[in-house]
mmCIF file of C-alpha atoms in Angstrom:
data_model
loop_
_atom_site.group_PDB
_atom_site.id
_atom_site.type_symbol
_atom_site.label_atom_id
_atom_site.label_comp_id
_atom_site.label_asym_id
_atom_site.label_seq_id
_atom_site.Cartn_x
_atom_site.Cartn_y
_atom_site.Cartn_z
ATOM 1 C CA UNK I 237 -16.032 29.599 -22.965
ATOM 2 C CA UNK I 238 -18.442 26.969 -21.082
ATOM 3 C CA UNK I 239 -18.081 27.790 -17.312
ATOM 4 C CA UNK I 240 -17.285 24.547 -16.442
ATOM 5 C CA UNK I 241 -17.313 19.876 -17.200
ATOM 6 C CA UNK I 242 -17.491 17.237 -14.952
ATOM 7 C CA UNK I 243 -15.445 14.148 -15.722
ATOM 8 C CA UNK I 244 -15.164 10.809 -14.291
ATOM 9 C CA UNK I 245 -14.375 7.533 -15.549
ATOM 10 C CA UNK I 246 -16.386 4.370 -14.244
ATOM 11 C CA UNK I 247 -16.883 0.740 -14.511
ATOM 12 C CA UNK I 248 -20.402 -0.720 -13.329
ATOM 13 C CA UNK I 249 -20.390 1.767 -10.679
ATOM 14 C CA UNK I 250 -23.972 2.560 -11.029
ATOM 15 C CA UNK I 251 -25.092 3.853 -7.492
ATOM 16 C CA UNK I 252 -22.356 6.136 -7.773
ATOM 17 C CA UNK I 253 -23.223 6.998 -11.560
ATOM 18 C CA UNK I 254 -26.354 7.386 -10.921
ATOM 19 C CA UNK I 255 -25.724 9.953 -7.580
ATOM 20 C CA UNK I 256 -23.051 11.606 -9.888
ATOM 21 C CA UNK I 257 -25.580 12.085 -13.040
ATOM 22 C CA UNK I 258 -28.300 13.552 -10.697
ATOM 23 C CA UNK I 259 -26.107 16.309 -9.406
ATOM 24 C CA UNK I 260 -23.328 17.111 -12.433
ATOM 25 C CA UNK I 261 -26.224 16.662 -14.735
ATOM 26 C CA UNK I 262 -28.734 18.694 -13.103
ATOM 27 C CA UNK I 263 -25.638 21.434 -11.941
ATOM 28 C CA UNK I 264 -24.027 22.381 -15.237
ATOM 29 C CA UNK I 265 -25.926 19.675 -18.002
ATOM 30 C CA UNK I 266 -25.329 16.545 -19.374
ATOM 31 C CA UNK I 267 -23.769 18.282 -22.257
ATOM 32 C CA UNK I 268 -21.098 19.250 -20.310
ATOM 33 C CA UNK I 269 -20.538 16.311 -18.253
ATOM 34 C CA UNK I 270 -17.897 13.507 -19.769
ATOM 35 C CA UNK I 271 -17.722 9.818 -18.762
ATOM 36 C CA UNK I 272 -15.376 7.577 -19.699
ATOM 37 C CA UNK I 273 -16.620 4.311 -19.835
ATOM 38 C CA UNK I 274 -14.016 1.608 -18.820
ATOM 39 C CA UNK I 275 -14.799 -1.715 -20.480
ATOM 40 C CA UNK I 276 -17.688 -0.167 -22.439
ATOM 41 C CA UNK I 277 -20.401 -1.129 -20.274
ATOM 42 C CA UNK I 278 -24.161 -1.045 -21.581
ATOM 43 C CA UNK I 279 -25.558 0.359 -18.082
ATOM 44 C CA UNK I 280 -22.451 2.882 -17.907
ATOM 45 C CA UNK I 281 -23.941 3.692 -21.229
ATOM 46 C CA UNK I 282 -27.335 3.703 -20.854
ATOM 47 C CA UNK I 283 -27.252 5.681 -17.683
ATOM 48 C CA UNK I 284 -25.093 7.867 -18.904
ATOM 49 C CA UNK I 285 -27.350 8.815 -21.811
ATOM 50 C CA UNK I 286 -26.959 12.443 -23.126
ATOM 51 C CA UNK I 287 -23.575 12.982 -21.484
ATOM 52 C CA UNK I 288 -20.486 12.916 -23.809
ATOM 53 C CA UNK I 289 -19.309 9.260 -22.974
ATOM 54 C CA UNK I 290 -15.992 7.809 -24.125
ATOM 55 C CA UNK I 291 -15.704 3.709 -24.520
ATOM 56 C CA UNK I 292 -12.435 2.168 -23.722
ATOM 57 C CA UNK I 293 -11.081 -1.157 -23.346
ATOM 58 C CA UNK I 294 -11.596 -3.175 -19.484
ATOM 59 C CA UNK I 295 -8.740 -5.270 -19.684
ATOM 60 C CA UNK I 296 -7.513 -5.314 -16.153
ATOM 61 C CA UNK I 297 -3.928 -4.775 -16.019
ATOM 62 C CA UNK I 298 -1.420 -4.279 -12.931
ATOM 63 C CA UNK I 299 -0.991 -0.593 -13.437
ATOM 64 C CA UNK I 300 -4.244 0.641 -13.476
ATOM 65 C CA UNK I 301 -4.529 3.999 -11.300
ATOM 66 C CA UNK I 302 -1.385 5.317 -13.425
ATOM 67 C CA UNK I 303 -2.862 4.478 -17.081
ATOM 68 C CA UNK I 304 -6.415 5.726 -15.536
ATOM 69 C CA UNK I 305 -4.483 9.128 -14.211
ATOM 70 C CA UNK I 306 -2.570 9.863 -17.041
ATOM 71 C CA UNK I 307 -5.307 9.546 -19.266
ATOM 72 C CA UNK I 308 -7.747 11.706 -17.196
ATOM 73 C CA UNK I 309 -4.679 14.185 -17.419
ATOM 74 C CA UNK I 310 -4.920 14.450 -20.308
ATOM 75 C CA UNK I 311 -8.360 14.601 -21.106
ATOM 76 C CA UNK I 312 -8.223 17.850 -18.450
ATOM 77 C CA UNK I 313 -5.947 19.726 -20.199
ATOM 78 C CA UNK I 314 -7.971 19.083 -23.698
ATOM 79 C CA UNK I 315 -11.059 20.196 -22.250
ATOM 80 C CA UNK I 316 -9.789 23.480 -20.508
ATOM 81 C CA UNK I 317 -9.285 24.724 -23.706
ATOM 82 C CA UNK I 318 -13.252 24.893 -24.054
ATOM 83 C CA UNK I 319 -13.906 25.391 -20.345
ATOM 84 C CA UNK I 320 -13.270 28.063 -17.876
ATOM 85 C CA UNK I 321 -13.120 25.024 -15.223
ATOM 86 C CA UNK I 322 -12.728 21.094 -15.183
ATOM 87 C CA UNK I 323 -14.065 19.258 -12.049
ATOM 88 C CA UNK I 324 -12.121 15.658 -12.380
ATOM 89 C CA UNK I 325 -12.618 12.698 -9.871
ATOM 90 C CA UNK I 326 -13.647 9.802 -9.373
ATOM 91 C CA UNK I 327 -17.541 8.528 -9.157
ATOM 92 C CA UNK I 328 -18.011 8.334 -5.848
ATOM 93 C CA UNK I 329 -16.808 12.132 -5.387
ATOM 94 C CA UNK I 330 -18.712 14.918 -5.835
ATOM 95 C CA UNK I 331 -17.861 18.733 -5.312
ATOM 96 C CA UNK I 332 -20.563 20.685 -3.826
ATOM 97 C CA UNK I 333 -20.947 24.077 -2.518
ATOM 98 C CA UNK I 334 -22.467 25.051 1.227
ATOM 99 C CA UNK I 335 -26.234 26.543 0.831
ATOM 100 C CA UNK I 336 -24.862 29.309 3.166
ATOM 101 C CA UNK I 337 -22.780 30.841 0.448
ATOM 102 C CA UNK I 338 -26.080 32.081 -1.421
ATOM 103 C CA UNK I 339 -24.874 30.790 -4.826
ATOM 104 C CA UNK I 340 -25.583 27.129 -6.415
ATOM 105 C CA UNK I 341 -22.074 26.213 -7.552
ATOM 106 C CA UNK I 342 -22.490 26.916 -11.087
ATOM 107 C CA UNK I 343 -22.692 30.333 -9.848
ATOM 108 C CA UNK I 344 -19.570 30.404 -7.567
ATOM 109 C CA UNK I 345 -17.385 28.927 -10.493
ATOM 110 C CA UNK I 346 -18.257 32.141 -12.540
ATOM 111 C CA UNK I 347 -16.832 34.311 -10.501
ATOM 112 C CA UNK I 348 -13.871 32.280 -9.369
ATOM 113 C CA UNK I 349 -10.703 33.521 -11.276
ATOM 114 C CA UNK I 350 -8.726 31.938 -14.048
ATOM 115 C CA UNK I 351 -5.658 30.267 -13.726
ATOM 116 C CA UNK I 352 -5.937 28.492 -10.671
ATOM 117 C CA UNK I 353 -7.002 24.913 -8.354
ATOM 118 C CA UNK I 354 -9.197 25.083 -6.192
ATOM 119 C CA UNK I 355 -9.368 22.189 -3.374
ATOM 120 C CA UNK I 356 -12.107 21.446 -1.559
ATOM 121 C CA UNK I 357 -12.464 20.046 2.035
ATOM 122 C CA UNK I 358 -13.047 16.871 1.906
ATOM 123 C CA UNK I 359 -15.597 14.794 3.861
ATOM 124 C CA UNK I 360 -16.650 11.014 3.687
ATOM 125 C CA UNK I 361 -20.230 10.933 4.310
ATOM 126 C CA UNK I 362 -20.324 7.669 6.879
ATOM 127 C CA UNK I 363 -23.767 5.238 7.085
ATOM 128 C CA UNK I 364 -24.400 5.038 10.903
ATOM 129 C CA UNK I 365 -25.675 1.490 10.667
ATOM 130 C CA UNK I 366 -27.751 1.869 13.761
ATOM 131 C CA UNK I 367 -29.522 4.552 13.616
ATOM 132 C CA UNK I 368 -29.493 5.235 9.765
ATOM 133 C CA UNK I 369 -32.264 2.576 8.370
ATOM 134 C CA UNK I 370 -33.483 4.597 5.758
ATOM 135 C CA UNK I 371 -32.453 3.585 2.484
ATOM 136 C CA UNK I 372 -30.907 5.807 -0.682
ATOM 137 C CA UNK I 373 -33.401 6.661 -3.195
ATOM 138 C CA UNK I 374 -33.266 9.939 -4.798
ATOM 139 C CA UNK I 375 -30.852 11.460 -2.352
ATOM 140 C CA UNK I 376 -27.827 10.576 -0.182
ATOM 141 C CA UNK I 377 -27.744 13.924 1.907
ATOM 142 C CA UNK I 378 -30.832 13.211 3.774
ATOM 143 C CA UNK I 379 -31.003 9.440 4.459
ATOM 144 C CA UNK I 380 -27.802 9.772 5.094
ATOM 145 C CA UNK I 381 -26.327 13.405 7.640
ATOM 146 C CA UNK I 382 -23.253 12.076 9.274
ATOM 147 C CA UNK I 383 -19.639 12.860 7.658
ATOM 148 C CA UNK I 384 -16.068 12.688 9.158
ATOM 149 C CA UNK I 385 -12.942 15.282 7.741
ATOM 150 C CA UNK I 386 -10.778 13.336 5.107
ATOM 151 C CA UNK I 387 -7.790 15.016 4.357
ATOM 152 C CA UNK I 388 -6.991 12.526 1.970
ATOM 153 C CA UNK I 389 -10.376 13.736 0.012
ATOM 154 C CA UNK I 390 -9.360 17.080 -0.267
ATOM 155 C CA UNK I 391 -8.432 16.855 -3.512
ATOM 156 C CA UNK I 392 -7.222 19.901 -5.966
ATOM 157 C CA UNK I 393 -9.779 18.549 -8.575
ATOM 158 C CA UNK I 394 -11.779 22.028 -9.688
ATOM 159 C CA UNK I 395 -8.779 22.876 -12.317
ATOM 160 C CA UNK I 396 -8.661 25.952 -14.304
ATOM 161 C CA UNK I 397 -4.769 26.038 -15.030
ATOM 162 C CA UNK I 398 -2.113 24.015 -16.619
ATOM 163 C CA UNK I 399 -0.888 21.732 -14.431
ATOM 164 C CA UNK I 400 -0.239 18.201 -13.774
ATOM 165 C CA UNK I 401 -2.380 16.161 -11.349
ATOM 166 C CA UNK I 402 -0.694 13.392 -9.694
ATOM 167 C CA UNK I 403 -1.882 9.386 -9.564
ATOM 168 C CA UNK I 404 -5.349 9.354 -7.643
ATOM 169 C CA UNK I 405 -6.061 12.815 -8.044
ATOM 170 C CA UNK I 406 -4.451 14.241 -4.555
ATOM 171 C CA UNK I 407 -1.545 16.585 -5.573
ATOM 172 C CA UNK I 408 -0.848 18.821 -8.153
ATOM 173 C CA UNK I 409 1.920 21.055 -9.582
ATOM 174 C CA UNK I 410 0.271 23.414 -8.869
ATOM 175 C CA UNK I 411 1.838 25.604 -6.088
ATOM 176 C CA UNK I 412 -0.631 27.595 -4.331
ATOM 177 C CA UNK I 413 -3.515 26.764 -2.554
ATOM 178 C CA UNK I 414 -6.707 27.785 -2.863
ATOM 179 C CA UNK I 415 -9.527 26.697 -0.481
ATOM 180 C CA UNK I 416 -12.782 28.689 -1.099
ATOM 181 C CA UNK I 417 -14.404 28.802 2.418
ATOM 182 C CA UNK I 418 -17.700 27.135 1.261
ATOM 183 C CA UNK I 419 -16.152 24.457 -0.733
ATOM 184 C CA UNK I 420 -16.593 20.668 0.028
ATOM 185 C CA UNK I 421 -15.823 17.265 -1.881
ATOM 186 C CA UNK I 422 -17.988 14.651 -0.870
ATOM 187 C CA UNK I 423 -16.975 11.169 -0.345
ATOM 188 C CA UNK I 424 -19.824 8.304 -0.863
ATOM 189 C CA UNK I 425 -17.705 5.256 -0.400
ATOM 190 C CA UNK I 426 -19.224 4.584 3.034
ATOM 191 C CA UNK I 427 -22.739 5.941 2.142
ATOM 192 C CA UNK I 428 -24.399 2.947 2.429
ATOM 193 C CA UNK I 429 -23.467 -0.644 3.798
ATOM 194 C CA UNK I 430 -24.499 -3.051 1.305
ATOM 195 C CA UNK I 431 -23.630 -0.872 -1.345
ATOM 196 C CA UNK I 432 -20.173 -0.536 -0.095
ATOM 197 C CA UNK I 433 -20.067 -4.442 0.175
ATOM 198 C CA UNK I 434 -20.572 -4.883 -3.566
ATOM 199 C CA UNK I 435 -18.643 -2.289 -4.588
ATOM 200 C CA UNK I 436 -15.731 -3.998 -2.821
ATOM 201 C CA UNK I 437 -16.534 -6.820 -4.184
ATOM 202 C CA UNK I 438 -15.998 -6.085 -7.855
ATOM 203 C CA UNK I 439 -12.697 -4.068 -7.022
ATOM 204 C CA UNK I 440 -11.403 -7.178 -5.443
ATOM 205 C CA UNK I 441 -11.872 -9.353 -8.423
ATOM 206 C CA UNK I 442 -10.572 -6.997 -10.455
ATOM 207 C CA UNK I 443 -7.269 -6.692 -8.477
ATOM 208 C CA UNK I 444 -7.302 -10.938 -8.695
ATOM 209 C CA UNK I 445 -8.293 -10.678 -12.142
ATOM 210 C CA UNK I 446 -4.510 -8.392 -12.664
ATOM 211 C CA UNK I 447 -2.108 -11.585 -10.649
ATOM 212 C CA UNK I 448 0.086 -8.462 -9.214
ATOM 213 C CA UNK I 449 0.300 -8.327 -5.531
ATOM 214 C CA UNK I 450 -0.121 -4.905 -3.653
ATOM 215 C CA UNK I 451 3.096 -3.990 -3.794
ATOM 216 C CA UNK I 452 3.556 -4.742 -8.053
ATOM 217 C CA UNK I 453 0.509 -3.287 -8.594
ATOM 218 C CA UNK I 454 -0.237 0.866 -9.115
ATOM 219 C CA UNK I 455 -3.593 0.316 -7.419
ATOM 220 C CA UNK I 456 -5.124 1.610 -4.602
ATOM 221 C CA UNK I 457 -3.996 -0.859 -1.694
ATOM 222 C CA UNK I 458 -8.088 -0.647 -0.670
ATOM 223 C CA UNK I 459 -9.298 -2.646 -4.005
ATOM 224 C CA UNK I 460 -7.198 -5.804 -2.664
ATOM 225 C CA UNK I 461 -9.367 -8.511 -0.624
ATOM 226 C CA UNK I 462 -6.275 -8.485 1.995
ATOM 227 C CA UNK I 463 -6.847 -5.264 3.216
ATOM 228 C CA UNK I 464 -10.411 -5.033 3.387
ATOM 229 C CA UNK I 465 -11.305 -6.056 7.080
ATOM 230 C CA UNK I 466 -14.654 -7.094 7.977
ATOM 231 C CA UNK I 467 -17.386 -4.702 6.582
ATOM 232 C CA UNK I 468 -19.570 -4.713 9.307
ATOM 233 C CA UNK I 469 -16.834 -3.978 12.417
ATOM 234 C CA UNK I 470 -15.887 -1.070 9.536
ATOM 235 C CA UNK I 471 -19.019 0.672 9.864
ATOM 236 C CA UNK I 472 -19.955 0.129 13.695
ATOM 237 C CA UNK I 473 -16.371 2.315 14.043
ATOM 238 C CA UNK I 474 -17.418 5.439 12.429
ATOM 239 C CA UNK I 475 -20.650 5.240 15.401
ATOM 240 C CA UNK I 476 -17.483 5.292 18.145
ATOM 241 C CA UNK I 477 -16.251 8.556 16.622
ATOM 242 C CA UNK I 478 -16.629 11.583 19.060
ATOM 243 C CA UNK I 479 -19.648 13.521 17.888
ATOM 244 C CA UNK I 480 -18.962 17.424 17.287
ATOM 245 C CA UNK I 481 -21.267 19.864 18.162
ATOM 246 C CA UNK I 482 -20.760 22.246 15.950
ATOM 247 C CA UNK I 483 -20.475 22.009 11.810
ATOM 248 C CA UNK I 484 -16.938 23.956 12.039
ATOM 249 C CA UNK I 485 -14.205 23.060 9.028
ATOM 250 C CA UNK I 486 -12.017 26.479 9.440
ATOM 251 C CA UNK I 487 -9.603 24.309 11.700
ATOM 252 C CA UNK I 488 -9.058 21.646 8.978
ATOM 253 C CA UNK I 489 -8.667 24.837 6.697
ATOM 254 C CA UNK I 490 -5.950 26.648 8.985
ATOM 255 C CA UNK I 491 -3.942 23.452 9.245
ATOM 256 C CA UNK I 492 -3.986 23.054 5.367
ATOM 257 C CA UNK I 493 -2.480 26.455 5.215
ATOM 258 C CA UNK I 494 0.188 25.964 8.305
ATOM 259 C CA UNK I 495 0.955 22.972 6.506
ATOM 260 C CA UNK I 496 1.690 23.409 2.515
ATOM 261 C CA UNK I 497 4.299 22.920 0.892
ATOM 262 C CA UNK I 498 6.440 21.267 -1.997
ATOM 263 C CA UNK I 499 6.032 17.457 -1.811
ATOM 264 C CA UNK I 500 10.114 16.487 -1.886
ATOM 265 C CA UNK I 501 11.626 17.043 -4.771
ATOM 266 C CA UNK I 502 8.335 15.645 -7.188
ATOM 267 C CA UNK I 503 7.045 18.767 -8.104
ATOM 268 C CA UNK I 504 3.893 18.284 -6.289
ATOM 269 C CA UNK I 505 2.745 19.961 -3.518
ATOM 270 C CA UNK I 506 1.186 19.011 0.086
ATOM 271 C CA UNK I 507 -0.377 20.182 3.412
ATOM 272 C CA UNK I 508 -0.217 17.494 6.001
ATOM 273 C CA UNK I 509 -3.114 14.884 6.355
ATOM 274 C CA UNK I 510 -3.794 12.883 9.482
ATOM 275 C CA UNK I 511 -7.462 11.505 9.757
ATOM 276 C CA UNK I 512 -8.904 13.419 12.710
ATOM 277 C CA UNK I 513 -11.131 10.993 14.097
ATOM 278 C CA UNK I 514 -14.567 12.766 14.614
ATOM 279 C CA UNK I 515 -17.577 12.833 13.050
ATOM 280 C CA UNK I 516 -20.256 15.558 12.307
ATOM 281 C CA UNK I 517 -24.037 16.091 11.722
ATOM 282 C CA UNK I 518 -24.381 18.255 8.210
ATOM 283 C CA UNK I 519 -27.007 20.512 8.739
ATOM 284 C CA UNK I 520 -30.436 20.856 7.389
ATOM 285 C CA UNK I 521 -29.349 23.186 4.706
ATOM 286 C CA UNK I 522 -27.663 20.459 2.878
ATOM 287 C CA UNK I 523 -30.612 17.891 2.612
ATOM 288 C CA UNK I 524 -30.728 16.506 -0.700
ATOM 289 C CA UNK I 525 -27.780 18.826 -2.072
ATOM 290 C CA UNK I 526 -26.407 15.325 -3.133
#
């Protein structure tokens, strides 16, 4: 058995593709990393080059997130008959592993045992418009140092088990929890400014492109132009977050334990996840992890 794939699926997303390529690619190979390429797009495909990439049709259609989910479902399951583990997410999420443990995360996953989920803390890494003029080149962790906890990122996504993930990737059937101290998913949605702007803009037209409103659609309520906000006002609001002295996620950790537990009657299970609103400094050690 392979230690462990990274898959994704992606349309035109190709800052993200590009940030995901340079660090699944480089961790475990592009032979082992799978991209599913929705509408069949010739920069998905060209960027992708070398990874195992699977064309599908682009139509846009109303119930999007539950076709995408059940489909990446069941692409996990296939695969974890050929791999020990199966990191699944979308493009603008990456798993990485703290320096401080000693091991790249290659390393960690061979010596994590079978049968399990493993979720990650996650952390949206936020573009400080201000002070942050530097732009992304080969590296987000660098150019980019500030993050703020996301409960709704830490997602059971490192899958070695059959199980059933839910829509969007943030529950599982699986019912214990398992959060490696050293363990973080990365969140580049707010990475960068403009590139969040464009981003935004293609999700909106494809949300037109569908005629459903939020509530007839199985979309996230974010890709519709009526809940986006102004960008700008967005990003000055992650500079007005209290500033933490100290990189410290064992009280996000403790809560997720307090917290777990069946999610009704659904099968799934949950630890509760308010946004804390502050914001931290990641520290040297991770420059250019991502």
């Amino acid at each position: 058995m392979q230690t462990a794939a990274a898959l994704t699926m992606v349309r035109d997303d190709a800052f993200f593709l590009s940030a995901w390529l340079r660090h699944y690619g480089t961790l475990f190979g592009r032979e082992n990393c799978y991209v599913i390429n929705h509408g069949r797009g010739e920069e998905v495909a060209s960027l992708a080059e070398g990874c195992n990439i699977i064309g599908i049709p682009g139509d846009a259609h109303k119930n999007f997130d539950m076709k995408r989910w059940r489909m990446l479902n069941n692409f996990v399951m296939g695969l974890r008959c050929y791999y020990d583990h199966v990191i699944v997410g979308d493009v603008d999420e990456l798993v990485v592993l703290d320096p401080a443990s000693g091991l790249s995360l290659p390393q960690f996953l061979r010596n994590v045992p079978a049968n399990r989920v493993l979720t990650p803390i996650g952390l949206e890494v936020v573009h400080n418009i201000e002070t942050e003029a530097e732009p992304i080149k080969d590296h987000v962790i660098g150019p980019r140092r500030q993050v703020r906890p996301a409960p709704h990122y830490s997602k059971p996504c490192v899958v070695s088990t059959g199980t059933k993930i839910a829509r969007g990737g943030h529950f599982t059937q699986y019912p214990k929890l398992h959060l490696p101290e050293h363990l973080y998913l990365l969140h580049l949605k707010f990475c960068d400014i403009d590139t969040y702007s464009e981003a935004t803009d293609r999700r909106n037209a494809v949300t037109v492109e569908t005629g459903a409103s939020i509530k007839e659609a199985s979309i996230g309520r974010h890709w519709f132009p009526q809940a986006r906000g102004e960008d700008r006002a967005l990003f000055e609001s992650f500079a007005e977050l209290p500033l933490q002295e100290e990189f410290d996620m064992s009280p996000y950790r403790q809560s997720m334990r307090e917290t777990w537990k069946p999610r009704g009657d659904t099968g799934y299970y949950e630890f509760y996840r308010t946004e804390p609103k502050q914001r931290y400094i990641l520290p040297d050690r991770f420059i250019g992890l991502v």
